[in-house]
PDB file of C-alpha atoms in Angstrom:
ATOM      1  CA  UNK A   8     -15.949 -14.234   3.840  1.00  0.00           C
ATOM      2  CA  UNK A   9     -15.803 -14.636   7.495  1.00  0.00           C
ATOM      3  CA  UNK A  10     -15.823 -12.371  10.466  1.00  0.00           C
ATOM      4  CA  UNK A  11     -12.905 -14.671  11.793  1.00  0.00           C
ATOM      5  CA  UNK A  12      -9.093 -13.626  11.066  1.00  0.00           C
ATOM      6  CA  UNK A  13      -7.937 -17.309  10.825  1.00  0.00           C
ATOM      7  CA  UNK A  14     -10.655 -17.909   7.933  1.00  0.00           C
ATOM      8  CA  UNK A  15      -9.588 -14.623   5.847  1.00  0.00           C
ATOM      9  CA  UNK A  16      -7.455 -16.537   3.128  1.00  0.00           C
ATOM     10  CA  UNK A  17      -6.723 -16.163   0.155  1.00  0.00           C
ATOM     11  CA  UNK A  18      -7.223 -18.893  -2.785  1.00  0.00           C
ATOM     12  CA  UNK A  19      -5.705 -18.964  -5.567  1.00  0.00           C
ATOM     13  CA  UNK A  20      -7.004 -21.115  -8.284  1.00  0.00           C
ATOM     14  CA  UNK A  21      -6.029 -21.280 -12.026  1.00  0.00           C
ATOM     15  CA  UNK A  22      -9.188 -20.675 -14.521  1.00  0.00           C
ATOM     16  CA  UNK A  23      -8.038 -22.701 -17.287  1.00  0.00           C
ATOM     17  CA  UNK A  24      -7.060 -26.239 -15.066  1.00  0.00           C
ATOM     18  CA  UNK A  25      -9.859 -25.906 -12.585  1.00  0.00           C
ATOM     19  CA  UNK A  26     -14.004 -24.445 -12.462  1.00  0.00           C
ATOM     20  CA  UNK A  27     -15.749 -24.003  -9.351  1.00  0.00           C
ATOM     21  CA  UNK A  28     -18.057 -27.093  -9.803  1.00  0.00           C
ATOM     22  CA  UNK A  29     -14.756 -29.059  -9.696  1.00  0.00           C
ATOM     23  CA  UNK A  30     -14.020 -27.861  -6.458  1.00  0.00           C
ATOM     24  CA  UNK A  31     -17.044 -27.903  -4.876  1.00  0.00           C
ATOM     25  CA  UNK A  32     -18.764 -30.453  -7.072  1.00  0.00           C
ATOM     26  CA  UNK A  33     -21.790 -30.237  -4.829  1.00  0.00           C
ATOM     27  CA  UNK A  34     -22.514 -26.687  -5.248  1.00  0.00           C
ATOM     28  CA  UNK A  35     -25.106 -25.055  -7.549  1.00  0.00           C
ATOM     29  CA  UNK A  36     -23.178 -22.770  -9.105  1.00  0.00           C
ATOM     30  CA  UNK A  37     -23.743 -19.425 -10.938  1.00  0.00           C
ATOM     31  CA  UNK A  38     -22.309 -16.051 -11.730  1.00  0.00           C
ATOM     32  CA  UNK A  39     -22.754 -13.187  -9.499  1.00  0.00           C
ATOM     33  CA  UNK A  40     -22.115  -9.530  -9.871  1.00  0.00           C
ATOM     34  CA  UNK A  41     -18.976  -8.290  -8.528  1.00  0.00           C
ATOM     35  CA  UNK A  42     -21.130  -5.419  -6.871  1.00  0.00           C
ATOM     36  CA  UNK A  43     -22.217  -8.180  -4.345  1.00  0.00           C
ATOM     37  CA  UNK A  44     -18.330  -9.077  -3.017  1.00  0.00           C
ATOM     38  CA  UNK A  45     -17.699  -5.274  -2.783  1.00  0.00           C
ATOM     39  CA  UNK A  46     -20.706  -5.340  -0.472  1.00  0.00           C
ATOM     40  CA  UNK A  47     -19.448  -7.798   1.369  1.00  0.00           C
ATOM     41  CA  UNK A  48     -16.391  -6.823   2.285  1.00  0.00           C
ATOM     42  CA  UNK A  49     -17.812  -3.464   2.883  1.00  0.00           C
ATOM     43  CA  UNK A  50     -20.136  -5.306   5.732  1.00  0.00           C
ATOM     44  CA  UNK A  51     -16.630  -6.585   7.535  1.00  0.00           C
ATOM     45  CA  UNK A  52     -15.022  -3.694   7.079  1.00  0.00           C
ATOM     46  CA  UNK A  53     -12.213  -5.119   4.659  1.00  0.00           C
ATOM     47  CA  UNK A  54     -10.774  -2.294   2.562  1.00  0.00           C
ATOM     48  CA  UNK A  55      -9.005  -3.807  -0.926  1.00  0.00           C
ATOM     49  CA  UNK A  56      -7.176  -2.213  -3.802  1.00  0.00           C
ATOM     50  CA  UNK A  57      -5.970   1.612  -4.850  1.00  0.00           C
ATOM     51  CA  UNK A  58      -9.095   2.780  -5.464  1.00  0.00           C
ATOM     52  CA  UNK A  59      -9.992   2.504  -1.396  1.00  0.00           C
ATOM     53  CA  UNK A  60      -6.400   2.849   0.485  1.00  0.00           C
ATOM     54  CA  UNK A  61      -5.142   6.383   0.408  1.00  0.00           C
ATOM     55  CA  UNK A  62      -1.846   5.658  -1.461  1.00  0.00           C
ATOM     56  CA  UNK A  63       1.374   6.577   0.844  1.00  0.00           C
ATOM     57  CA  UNK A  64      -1.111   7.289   3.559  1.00  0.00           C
ATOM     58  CA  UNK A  65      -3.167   4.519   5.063  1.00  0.00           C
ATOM     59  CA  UNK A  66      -1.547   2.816   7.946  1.00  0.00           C
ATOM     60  CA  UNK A  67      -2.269  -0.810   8.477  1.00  0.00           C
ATOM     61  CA  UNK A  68      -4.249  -0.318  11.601  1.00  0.00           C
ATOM     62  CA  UNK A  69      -6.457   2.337   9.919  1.00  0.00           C
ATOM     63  CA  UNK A  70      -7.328  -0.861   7.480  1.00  0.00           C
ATOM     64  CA  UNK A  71      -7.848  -3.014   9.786  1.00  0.00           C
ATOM     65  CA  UNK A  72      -5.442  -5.350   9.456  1.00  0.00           C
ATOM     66  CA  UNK A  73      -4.674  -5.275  13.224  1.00  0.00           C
ATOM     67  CA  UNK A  74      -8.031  -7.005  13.428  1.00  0.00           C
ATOM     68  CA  UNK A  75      -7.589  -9.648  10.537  1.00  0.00           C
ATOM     69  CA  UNK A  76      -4.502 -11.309  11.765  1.00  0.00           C
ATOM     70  CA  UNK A  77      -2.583  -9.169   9.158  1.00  0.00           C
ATOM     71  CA  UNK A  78       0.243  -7.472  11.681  1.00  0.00           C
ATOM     72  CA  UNK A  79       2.439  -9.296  13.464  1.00  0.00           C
ATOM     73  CA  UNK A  80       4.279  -8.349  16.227  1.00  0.00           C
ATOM     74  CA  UNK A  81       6.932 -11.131  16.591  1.00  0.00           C
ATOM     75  CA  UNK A  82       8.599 -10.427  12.908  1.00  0.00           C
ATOM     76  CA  UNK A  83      11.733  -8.896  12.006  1.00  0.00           C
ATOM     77  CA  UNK A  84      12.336  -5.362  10.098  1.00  0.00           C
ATOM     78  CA  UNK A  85       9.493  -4.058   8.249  1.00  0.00           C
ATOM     79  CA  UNK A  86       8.820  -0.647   6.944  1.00  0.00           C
ATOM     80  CA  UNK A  87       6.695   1.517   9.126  1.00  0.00           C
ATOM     81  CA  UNK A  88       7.548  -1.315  11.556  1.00  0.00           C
ATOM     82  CA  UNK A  89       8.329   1.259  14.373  1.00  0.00           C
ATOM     83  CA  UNK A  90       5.243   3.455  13.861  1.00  0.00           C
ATOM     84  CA  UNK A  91       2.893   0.518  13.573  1.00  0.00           C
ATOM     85  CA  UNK A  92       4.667  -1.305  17.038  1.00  0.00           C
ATOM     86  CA  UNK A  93       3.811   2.328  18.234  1.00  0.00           C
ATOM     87  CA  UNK A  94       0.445   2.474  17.490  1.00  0.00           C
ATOM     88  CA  UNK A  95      -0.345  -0.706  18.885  1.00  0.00           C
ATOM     89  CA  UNK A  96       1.480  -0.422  22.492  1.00  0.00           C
ATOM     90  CA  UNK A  97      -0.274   2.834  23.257  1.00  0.00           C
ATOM     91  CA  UNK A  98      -3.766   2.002  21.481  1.00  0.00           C
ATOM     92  CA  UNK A  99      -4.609   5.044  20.000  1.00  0.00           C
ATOM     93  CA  UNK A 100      -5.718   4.060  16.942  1.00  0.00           C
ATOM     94  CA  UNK A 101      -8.186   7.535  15.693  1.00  0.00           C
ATOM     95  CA  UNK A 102      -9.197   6.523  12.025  1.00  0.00           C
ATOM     96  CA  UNK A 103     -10.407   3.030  10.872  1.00  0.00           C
ATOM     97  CA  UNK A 104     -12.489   2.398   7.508  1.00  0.00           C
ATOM     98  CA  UNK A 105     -15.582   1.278   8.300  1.00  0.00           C
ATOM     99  CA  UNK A 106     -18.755   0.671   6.456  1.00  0.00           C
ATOM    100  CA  UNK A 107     -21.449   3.416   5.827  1.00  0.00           C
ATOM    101  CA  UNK A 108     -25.128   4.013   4.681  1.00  0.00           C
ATOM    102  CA  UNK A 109     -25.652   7.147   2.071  1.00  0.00           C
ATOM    103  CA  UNK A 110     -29.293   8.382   2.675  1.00  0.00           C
ATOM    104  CA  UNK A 111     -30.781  10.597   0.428  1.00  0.00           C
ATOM    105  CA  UNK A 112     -33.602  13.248   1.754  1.00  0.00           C
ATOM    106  CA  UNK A 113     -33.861  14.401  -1.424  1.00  0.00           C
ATOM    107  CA  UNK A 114     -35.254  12.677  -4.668  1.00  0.00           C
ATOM    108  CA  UNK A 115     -33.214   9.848  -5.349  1.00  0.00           C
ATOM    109  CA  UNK A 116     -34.569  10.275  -9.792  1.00  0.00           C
ATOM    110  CA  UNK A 117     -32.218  13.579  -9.381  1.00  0.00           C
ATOM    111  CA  UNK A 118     -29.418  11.622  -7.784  1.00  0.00           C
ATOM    112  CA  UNK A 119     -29.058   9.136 -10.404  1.00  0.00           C
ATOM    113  CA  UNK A 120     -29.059  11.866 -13.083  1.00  0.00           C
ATOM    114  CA  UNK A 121     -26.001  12.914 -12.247  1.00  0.00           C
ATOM    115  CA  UNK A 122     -22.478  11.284 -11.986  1.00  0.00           C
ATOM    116  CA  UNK A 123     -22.992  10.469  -7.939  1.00  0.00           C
ATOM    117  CA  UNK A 124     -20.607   7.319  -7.829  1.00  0.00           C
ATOM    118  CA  UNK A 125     -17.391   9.786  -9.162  1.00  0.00           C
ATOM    119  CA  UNK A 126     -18.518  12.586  -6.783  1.00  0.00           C
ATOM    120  CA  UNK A 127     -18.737  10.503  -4.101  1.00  0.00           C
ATOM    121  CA  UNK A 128     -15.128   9.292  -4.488  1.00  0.00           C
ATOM    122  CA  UNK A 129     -12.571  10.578  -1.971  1.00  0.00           C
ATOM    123  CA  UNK A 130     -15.701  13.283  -0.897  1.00  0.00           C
ATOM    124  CA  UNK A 131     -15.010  14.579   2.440  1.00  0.00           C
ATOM    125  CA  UNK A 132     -17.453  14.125   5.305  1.00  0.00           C
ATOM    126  CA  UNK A 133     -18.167  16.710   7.625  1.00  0.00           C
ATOM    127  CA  UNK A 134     -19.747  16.890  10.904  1.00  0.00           C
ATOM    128  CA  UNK A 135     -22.657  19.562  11.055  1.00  0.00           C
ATOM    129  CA  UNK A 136     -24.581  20.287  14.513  1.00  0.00           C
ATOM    130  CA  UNK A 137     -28.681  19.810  13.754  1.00  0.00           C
ATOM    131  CA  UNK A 138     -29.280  22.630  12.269  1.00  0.00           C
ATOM    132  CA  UNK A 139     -27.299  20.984   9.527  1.00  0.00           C
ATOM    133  CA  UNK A 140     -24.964  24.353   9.857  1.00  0.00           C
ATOM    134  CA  UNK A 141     -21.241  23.161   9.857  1.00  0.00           C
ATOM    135  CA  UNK A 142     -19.563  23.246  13.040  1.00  0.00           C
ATOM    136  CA  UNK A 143     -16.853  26.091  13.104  1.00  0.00           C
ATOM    137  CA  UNK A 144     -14.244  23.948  15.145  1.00  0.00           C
ATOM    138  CA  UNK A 145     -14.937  20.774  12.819  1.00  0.00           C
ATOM    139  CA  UNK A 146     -14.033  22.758   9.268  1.00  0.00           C
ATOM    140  CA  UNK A 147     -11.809  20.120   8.620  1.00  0.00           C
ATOM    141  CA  UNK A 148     -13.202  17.148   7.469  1.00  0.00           C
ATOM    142  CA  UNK A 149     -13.637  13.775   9.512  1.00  0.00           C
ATOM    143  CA  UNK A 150     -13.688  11.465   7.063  1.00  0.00           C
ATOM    144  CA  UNK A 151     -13.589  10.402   3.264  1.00  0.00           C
ATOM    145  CA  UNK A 152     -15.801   8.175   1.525  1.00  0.00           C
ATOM    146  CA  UNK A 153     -13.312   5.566  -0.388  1.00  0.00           C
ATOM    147  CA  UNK A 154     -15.436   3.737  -2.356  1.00  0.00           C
ATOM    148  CA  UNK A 155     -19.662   3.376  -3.465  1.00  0.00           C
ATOM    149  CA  UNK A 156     -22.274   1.366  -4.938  1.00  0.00           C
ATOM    150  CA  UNK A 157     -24.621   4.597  -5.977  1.00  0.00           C
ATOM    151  CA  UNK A 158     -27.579   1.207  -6.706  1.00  0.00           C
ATOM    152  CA  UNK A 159     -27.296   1.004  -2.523  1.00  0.00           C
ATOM    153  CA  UNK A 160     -28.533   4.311  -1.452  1.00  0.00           C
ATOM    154  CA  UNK A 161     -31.116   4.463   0.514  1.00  0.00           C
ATOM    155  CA  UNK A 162     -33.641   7.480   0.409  1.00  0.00           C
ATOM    156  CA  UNK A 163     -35.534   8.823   3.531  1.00  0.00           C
ATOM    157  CA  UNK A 164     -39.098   7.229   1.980  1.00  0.00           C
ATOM    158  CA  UNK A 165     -37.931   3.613   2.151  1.00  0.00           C
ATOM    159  CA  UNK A 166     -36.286   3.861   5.295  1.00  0.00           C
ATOM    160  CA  UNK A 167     -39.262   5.401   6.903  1.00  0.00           C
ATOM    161  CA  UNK A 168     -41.653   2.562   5.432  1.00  0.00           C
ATOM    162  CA  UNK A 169     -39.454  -0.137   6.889  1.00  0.00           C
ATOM    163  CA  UNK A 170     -41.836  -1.117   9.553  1.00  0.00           C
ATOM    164  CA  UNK A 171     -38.547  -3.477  10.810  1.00  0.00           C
ATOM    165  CA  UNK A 172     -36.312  -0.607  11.357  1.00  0.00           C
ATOM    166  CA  UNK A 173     -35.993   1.725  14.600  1.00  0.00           C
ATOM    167  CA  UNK A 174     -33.772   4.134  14.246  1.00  0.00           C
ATOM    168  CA  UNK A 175     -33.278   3.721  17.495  1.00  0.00           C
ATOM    169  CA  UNK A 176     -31.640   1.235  18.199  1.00  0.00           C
ATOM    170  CA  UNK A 177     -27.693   0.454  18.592  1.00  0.00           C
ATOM    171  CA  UNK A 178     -27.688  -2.114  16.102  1.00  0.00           C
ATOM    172  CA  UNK A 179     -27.959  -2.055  12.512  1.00  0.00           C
ATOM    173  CA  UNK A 180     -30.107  -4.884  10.588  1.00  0.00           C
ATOM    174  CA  UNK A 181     -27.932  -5.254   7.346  1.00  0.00           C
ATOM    175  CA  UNK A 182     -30.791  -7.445   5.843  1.00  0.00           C
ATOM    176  CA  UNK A 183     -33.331  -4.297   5.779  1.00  0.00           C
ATOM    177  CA  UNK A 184     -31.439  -2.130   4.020  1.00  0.00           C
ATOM    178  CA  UNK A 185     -27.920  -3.077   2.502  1.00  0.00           C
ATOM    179  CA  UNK A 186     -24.723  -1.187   2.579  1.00  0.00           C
ATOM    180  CA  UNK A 187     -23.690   1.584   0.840  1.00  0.00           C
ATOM    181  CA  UNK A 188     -20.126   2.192   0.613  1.00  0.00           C
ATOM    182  CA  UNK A 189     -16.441   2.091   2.960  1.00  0.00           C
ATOM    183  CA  UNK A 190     -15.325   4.732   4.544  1.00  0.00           C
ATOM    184  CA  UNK A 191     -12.044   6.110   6.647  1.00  0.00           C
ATOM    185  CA  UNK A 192     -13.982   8.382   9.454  1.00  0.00           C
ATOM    186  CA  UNK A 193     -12.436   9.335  12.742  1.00  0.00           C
ATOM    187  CA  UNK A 194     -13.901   7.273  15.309  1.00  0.00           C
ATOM    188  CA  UNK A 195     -14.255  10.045  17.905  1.00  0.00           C
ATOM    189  CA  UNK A 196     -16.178  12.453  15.745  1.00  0.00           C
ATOM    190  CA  UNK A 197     -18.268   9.771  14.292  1.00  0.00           C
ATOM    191  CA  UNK A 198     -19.016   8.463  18.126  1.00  0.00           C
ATOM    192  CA  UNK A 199     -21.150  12.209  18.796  1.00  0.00           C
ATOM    193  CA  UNK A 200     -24.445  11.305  18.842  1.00  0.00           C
ATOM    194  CA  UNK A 201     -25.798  15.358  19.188  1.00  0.00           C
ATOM    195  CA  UNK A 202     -24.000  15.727  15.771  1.00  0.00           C
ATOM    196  CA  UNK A 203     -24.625  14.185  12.404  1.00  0.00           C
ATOM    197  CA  UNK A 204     -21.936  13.553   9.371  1.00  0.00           C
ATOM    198  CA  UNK A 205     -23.093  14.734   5.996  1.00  0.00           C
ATOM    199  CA  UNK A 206     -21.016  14.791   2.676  1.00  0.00           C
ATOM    200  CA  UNK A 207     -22.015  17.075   0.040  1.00  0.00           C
ATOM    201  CA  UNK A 208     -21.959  16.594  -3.678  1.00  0.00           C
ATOM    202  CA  UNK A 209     -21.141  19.804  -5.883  1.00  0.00           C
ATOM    203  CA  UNK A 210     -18.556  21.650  -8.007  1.00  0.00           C
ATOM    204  CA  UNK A 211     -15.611  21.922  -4.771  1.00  0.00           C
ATOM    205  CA  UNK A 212     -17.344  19.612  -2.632  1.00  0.00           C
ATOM    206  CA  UNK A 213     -17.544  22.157  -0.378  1.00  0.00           C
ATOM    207  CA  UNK A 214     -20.642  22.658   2.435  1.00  0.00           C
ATOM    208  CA  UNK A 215     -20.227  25.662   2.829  1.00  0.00           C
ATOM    209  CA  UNK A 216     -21.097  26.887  -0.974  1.00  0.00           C
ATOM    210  CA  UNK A 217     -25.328  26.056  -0.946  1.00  0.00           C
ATOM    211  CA  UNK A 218     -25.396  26.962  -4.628  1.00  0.00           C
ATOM    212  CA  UNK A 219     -26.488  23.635  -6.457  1.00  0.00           C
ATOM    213  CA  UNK A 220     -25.006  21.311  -3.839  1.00  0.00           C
ATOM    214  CA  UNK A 221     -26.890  18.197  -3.292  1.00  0.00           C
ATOM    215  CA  UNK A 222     -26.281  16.853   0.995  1.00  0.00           C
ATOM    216  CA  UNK A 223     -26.630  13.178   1.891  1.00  0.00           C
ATOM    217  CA  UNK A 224     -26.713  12.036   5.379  1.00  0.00           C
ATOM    218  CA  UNK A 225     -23.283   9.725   6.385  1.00  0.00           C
ATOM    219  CA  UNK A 226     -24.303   6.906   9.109  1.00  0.00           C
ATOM    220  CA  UNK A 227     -21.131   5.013  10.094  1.00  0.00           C
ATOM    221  CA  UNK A 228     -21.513   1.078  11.427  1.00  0.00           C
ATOM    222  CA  UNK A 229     -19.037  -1.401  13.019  1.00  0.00           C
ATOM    223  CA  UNK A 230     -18.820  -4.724  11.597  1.00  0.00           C
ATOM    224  CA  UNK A 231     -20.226  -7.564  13.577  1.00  0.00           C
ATOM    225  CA  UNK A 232     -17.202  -9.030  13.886  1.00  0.00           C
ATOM    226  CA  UNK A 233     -14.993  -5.871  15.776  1.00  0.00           C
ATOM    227  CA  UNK A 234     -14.117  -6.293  19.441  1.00  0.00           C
ATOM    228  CA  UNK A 235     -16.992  -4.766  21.971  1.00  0.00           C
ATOM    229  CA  UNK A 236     -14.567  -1.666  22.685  1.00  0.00           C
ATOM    230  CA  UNK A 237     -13.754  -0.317  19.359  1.00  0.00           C
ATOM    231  CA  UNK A 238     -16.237   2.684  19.541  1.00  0.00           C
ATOM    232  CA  UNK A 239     -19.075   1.246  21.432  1.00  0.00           C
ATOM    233  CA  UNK A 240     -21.098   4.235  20.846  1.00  0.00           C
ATOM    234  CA  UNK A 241     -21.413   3.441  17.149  1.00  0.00           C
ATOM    235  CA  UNK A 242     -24.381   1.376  15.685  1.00  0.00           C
ATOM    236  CA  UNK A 243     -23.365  -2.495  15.045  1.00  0.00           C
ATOM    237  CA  UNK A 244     -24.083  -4.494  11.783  1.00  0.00           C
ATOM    238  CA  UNK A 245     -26.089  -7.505  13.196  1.00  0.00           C
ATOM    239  CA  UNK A 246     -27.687 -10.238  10.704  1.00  0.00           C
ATOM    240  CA  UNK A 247     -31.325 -11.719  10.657  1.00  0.00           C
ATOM    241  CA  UNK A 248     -29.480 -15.126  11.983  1.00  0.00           C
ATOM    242  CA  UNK A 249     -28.345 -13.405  15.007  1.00  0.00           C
TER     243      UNK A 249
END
């Protein structure tokens, strides 16, 4: 992938006529697991497929496809043509999926005993104050988690041992600790630094039932990539290169 709109194309290549080495014949070559381009396009913020848009839902800006070179505003009739023109002209764009990081405070042995990956799917994230008590005025929930790799969570231990890692600062190092998942949030409510975003796993999803429900701690990022004034306040993905 790259950051770069012009540079997100698509190839299509036929398996049976062509191999990779034949294309690039001066590549060392070698399977990879598909978990790896999830994670990738998870770090540019590049939802794909079903499983991650919300089906009759999901606008194209929300995508980011404004941002990719995937909207034009020079073509004829479209559907949703009038809402997305709207949307653009008066910028108020209040959901976008971006990536996030899952950290566990609990044991991560417990986590994996149970099916986390399905409960995580379509969970709804909350905002809680730091008292971890959910905010009466933010019931409803400010985002949904849209897709996971459960192999990526991160547990409060290793992230505290990460001598490379300050938690405070407005970037996020994706080579310390990888990405965890893609998420539609609301940019505003994940922009509140005095508040934190949780998701909880248990029978209705629902935080405010504490019997046998298991919290993890929701940090949003913007990819590298994004404009400087798409929710400033929110940590960047920057790489080791940078």
């Amino acid at each position: 992938f790259s950051p770069h709109y012009h540079c997100l194309k698509t190839f299509h290549f036929s398996v049976s006529l062509f191999t990779v080495n034949d294309i690039f014949p001066s590549c060392d070559t070698h399977p990879l697991d598909i978990s790896l381009y999830h994670t990738a396009r998870w770090e540019l913020g590049l939802p794909e497929g079903i499983k991650e848009f919300i089906t009759n839902d999901t606008l194209p800006f929300e995508a980011n496809t404004d941002l990719s070179g995937g909207v034009s505003f020079s073509k004829g009739c479209y559907i949703g043509q009038e809402l997305t023109a709207r949307t653009h002209f008066t910028g108020v764009i209040r959901r976008r999926y971006v990536p996030i990081k899952i950290l566990s405070t609990g044991n991560i042995d417990v986590l994996k005993t149970i099916n986390v990956s399905n409960d995580l799917y379509n969970a709804p994230i909350y905002q809680v104050d730091e008292t971890y008590q959910t905010l009466q005025s933010k019931l409803k929930p400010v985002g949904w988690i849209r897709n996971v790799n459960i192999n990526n969570l991160i547990t409060t231990t290793t992230t505290n041992n990460n001598s490379n890692h300050n938690a405070n600062d407005d970037r996020f190092n994706i080579d310390h600790n990888p990405i965890t998942g893609i998420a539609l949030i609301r940019l505003t409510e994940a922009s509140e630094p005095q508040h934190k975003l949780i998701v909880c796993i248990s029978p209705h999803n629902n935080c405010n039932d504490n019997s046998n429900t298991i919290v993890l701690n929701i940090t949003p990022y913007i990819p590298s990539w994004w404009p400087e004034d798409i929710a400033p306040i929110i940590k960047r993905i920057v790489y080791a290169n940078k």
